[in-house]
mmCIF file with all atom_site columns, C-alpha atoms in Angstrom:
data_model
loop_
_atom_site.group_PDB
_atom_site.id
_atom_site.type_symbol
_atom_site.label_atom_id
_atom_site.label_alt_id
_atom_site.label_comp_id
_atom_site.label_asym_id
_atom_site.label_entity_id
_atom_site.label_seq_id
_atom_site.pdbx_PDB_ins_code
_atom_site.Cartn_x
_atom_site.Cartn_y
_atom_site.Cartn_z
_atom_site.occupancy
_atom_site.B_iso_or_equiv
_atom_site.pdbx_formal_charge
_atom_site.auth_seq_id
_atom_site.auth_comp_id
_atom_site.auth_asym_id
_atom_site.auth_atom_id
_atom_site.pdbx_PDB_model_num
ATOM 1  C CA . MET A 1 1  ? 13.087 21.686 -1.471 1.00 55.00 ? 1  MET A CA 1
ATOM 2  C CA . ASN A 1 2  ? 10.433 20.524 -3.857 1.00 79.00 ? 2  ASN A CA 1
ATOM 3  C CA . ASN A 1 3  ? 8.470  18.143 -1.630 1.00 92.00 ? 3  ASN A CA 1
ATOM 4  C CA . VAL A 1 4  ? 7.883  18.240 2.095  1.00 96.00 ? 4  VAL A CA 1
ATOM 5  C CA . ILE A 1 5  ? 8.391  15.015 4.062  1.00 96.00 ? 5  ILE A CA 1
ATOM 6  C CA . LEU A 1 6  ? 6.275  14.773 7.217  1.00 96.00 ? 6  LEU A CA 1
ATOM 7  C CA . ARG A 1 7  ? 5.826  11.266 8.579  1.00 96.00 ? 7  ARG A CA 1
ATOM 8  C CA . LYS A 1 8  ? 4.866  9.579  11.793 1.00 97.00 ? 8  LYS A CA 1
ATOM 9  C CA . ILE A 1 9  ? 5.757  5.888  11.803 1.00 97.00 ? 9  ILE A CA 1
ATOM 10 C CA . ASN A 1 10 ? 4.131  3.582  14.337 1.00 97.00 ? 10 ASN A CA 1
ATOM 11 C CA . VAL A 1 11 ? 6.843  1.214  15.500 1.00 97.00 ? 11 VAL A CA 1
ATOM 12 C CA . THR A 1 12 ? 6.156  -2.527 15.667 1.00 97.00 ? 12 THR A CA 1
ATOM 13 C CA . GLY A 1 13 ? 8.103  -5.553 16.807 1.00 97.00 ? 13 GLY A CA 1
ATOM 14 C CA . ASP A 1 14 ? 9.027  -6.307 13.176 1.00 97.00 ? 14 ASP A CA 1
ATOM 15 C CA . TRP A 1 15 ? 11.504 -4.460 10.977 1.00 98.00 ? 15 TRP A CA 1
ATOM 16 C CA . GLN A 1 16 ? 9.877  -1.909 8.659  1.00 97.00 ? 16 GLN A CA 1
ATOM 17 C CA . PRO A 1 17 ? 11.394 0.688  6.291  1.00 98.00 ? 17 PRO A CA 1
ATOM 18 C CA . LEU A 1 18 ? 10.993 4.424  6.830  1.00 97.00 ? 18 LEU A CA 1
ATOM 19 C CA . SER A 1 19 ? 9.641  4.547  3.248  1.00 96.00 ? 19 SER A CA 1
ATOM 20 C CA . ALA A 1 20 ? 8.063  1.768  1.186  1.00 96.00 ? 20 ALA A CA 1
ATOM 21 C CA . VAL A 1 21 ? 9.571  3.222  -2.011 1.00 96.00 ? 21 VAL A CA 1
ATOM 22 C CA . ARG A 1 22 ? 12.876 4.919  -2.790 1.00 95.00 ? 22 ARG A CA 1
ATOM 23 C CA . LEU A 1 23 ? 12.708 8.414  -1.293 1.00 95.00 ? 23 LEU A CA 1
ATOM 24 C CA . VAL A 1 24 ? 15.860 10.544 -1.065 1.00 95.00 ? 24 VAL A CA 1
ATOM 25 C CA . GLY A 1 25 ? 15.645 13.587 1.155  1.00 95.00 ? 25 GLY A CA 1
ATOM 26 C CA . SER A 1 26 ? 17.157 15.633 3.935  1.00 97.00 ? 26 SER A CA 1
ATOM 27 C CA . VAL A 1 27 ? 15.284 15.011 7.177  1.00 97.00 ? 27 VAL A CA 1
ATOM 28 C CA . THR A 1 28 ? 15.345 15.155 10.929 1.00 98.00 ? 28 THR A CA 1
ATOM 29 C CA . ILE A 1 29 ? 14.543 11.714 12.334 1.00 98.00 ? 29 ILE A CA 1
ATOM 30 C CA . ALA A 1 30 ? 13.384 11.652 15.956 1.00 98.00 ? 30 ALA A CA 1
ATOM 31 C CA . THR A 1 31 ? 12.165 9.277  18.636 1.00 98.00 ? 31 THR A CA 1
ATOM 32 C CA . PRO A 1 32 ? 9.834  11.385 20.813 1.00 97.00 ? 32 PRO A CA 1
ATOM 33 C CA . PRO A 1 33 ? 10.422 11.575 24.594 1.00 98.00 ? 33 PRO A CA 1
ATOM 34 C CA . ALA A 1 34 ? 7.012  9.959  25.188 1.00 97.00 ? 34 ALA A CA 1
ATOM 35 C CA . ASN A 1 35 ? 8.191  6.631  23.708 1.00 97.00 ? 35 ASN A CA 1
ATOM 36 C CA . ALA A 1 36 ? 8.184  3.738  26.204 1.00 96.00 ? 36 ALA A CA 1
ATOM 37 C CA . GLY A 1 37 ? 11.415 2.126  25.004 1.00 97.00 ? 37 GLY A CA 1
ATOM 38 C CA . ASN A 1 38 ? 14.360 2.298  22.653 1.00 98.00 ? 38 ASN A CA 1
ATOM 39 C CA . VAL A 1 39 ? 13.829 2.161  18.894 1.00 98.00 ? 39 VAL A CA 1
ATOM 40 C CA . LEU A 1 40 ? 16.284 0.037  16.906 1.00 98.00 ? 40 LEU A CA 1
ATOM 41 C CA . PHE A 1 41 ? 17.581 1.285  13.559 1.00 98.00 ? 41 PHE A CA 1
ATOM 42 C CA . ARG A 1 42 ? 19.502 -0.608 10.869 1.00 98.00 ? 42 ARG A CA 1
ATOM 43 C CA . THR A 1 43 ? 20.232 -0.297 7.170  1.00 97.00 ? 43 THR A CA 1
ATOM 44 C CA . VAL A 1 44 ? 19.314 -2.771 4.460  1.00 96.00 ? 44 VAL A CA 1
ATOM 45 C CA . GLY A 1 45 ? 22.996 -3.000 3.476  1.00 95.00 ? 45 GLY A CA 1
ATOM 46 C CA . GLU A 1 46 ? 24.212 -3.956 6.979  1.00 96.00 ? 46 GLU A CA 1
ATOM 47 C CA . PRO A 1 47 ? 21.337 -5.687 8.805  1.00 95.00 ? 47 PRO A CA 1
ATOM 48 C CA . ALA A 1 48 ? 23.589 -7.043 11.579 1.00 96.00 ? 48 ALA A CA 1
ATOM 49 C CA . GLN A 1 49 ? 24.508 -3.505 12.723 1.00 97.00 ? 49 GLN A CA 1
ATOM 50 C CA . GLU A 1 50 ? 21.644 -2.282 14.912 1.00 97.00 ? 50 GLU A CA 1
ATOM 51 C CA . VAL A 1 51 ? 21.658 1.083  16.678 1.00 98.00 ? 51 VAL A CA 1
ATOM 52 C CA . ALA A 1 52 ? 19.346 1.823  19.617 1.00 98.00 ? 52 ALA A CA 1
ATOM 53 C CA . TRP A 1 53 ? 17.912 5.322  20.015 1.00 98.00 ? 53 TRP A CA 1
ATOM 54 C CA . VAL A 1 54 ? 16.561 6.313  23.415 1.00 98.00 ? 54 VAL A CA 1
ATOM 55 C CA . PRO A 1 55 ? 13.313 8.289  23.717 1.00 98.00 ? 55 PRO A CA 1
ATOM 56 C CA . GLY A 1 56 ? 13.991 11.932 22.869 1.00 98.00 ? 56 GLY A CA 1
ATOM 57 C CA . GLU A 1 57 ? 16.956 11.258 20.564 1.00 98.00 ? 57 GLU A CA 1
ATOM 58 C CA . TRP A 1 58 ? 17.066 12.941 17.143 1.00 98.00 ? 58 TRP A CA 1
ATOM 59 C CA . TYR A 1 59 ? 19.496 13.487 14.261 1.00 98.00 ? 59 TYR A CA 1
ATOM 60 C CA . ASP A 1 60 ? 19.652 15.456 11.013 1.00 98.00 ? 60 ASP A CA 1
ATOM 61 C CA . PHE A 1 61 ? 20.432 13.533 7.826  1.00 97.00 ? 61 PHE A CA 1
ATOM 62 C CA . HIS A 1 62 ? 21.243 14.993 4.414  1.00 96.00 ? 62 HIS A CA 1
ATOM 63 C CA . ARG A 1 63 ? 20.441 13.256 1.116  1.00 95.00 ? 63 ARG A CA 1
ATOM 64 C CA . ILE A 1 64 ? 19.572 9.795  2.468  1.00 96.00 ? 64 ILE A CA 1
ATOM 65 C CA . ASP A 1 65 ? 17.342 7.124  0.957  1.00 97.00 ? 65 ASP A CA 1
ATOM 66 C CA . LEU A 1 66 ? 14.642 6.494  3.559  1.00 97.00 ? 66 LEU A CA 1
ATOM 67 C CA . SER A 1 67 ? 13.775 3.109  2.044  1.00 97.00 ? 67 SER A CA 1
ATOM 68 C CA . GLU A 1 68 ? 17.248 1.855  3.078  1.00 98.00 ? 68 GLU A CA 1
ATOM 69 C CA . ILE A 1 69 ? 16.624 2.496  6.807  1.00 98.00 ? 69 ILE A CA 1
ATOM 70 C CA . GLN A 1 70 ? 14.553 0.080  8.879  1.00 98.00 ? 70 GLN A CA 1
ATOM 71 C CA . VAL A 1 71 ? 13.160 0.426  12.419 1.00 98.00 ? 71 VAL A CA 1
ATOM 72 C CA . LYS A 1 72 ? 11.589 -1.753 15.089 1.00 98.00 ? 72 LYS A CA 1
ATOM 73 C CA . GLY A 1 73 ? 10.874 -1.426 18.780 1.00 97.00 ? 73 GLY A CA 1
ATOM 74 C CA . THR A 1 74 ? 8.114  -1.303 21.340 1.00 96.00 ? 74 THR A CA 1
ATOM 75 C CA . VAL A 1 75 ? 4.619  -1.477 19.878 1.00 96.00 ? 75 VAL A CA 1
ATOM 76 C CA . GLY A 1 76 ? 2.936  1.899  20.272 1.00 95.00 ? 76 GLY A CA 1
ATOM 77 C CA . ASP A 1 77 ? 6.135  3.961  20.061 1.00 98.00 ? 77 ASP A CA 1
ATOM 78 C CA . VAL A 1 78 ? 6.706  6.281  17.093 1.00 98.00 ? 78 VAL A CA 1
ATOM 79 C CA . VAL A 1 79 ? 9.435  7.687  14.877 1.00 98.00 ? 79 VAL A CA 1
ATOM 80 C CA . THR A 1 80 ? 8.920  11.097 13.270 1.00 98.00 ? 80 THR A CA 1
ATOM 81 C CA . LEU A 1 81 ? 10.478 12.445 10.069 1.00 97.00 ? 81 LEU A CA 1
ATOM 82 C CA . VAL A 1 82 ? 10.464 16.119 9.082  1.00 97.00 ? 82 VAL A CA 1
ATOM 83 C CA . GLY A 1 83 ? 12.268 17.487 6.051  1.00 97.00 ? 83 GLY A CA 1
ATOM 84 C CA . GLY A 1 84 ? 12.084 17.519 2.290  1.00 95.00 ? 84 GLY A CA 1
ATOM 85 C CA . SER A 1 85 ? 13.169 16.012 -0.996 1.00 87.00 ? 85 SER A CA 1
ATOM 86 C CA . TRP A 1 86 ? 14.360 17.386 -4.308 1.00 72.00 ? 86 TRP A CA 1
#
C-alpha cells in the first residue's frame, strides 16, 4: 500500500460519491452501529440498483474505484472507509 485511505462521510438525503475523484483502492466500507437508519448504496453504472445497508454492516472490497460508488440516507448518519491505494 502506498497511500492510506481513512474517510468518514456524512450521509445526506442526496446521492454523493465516496470520492470526488477517481480513487482505486482496497478498503473496508462500514455503516457504524450508531447510525439511525439504513444507508443506500448504488453504482454510477447501474443507478437503478440500490442496496440498503443496516447500521453495523461492513464489507471488504479489493481494487474498487470509490468515485463509482454513491451513497445516501438519513442526515447525520456516516459511512467509514479504511484501507489503502497503490
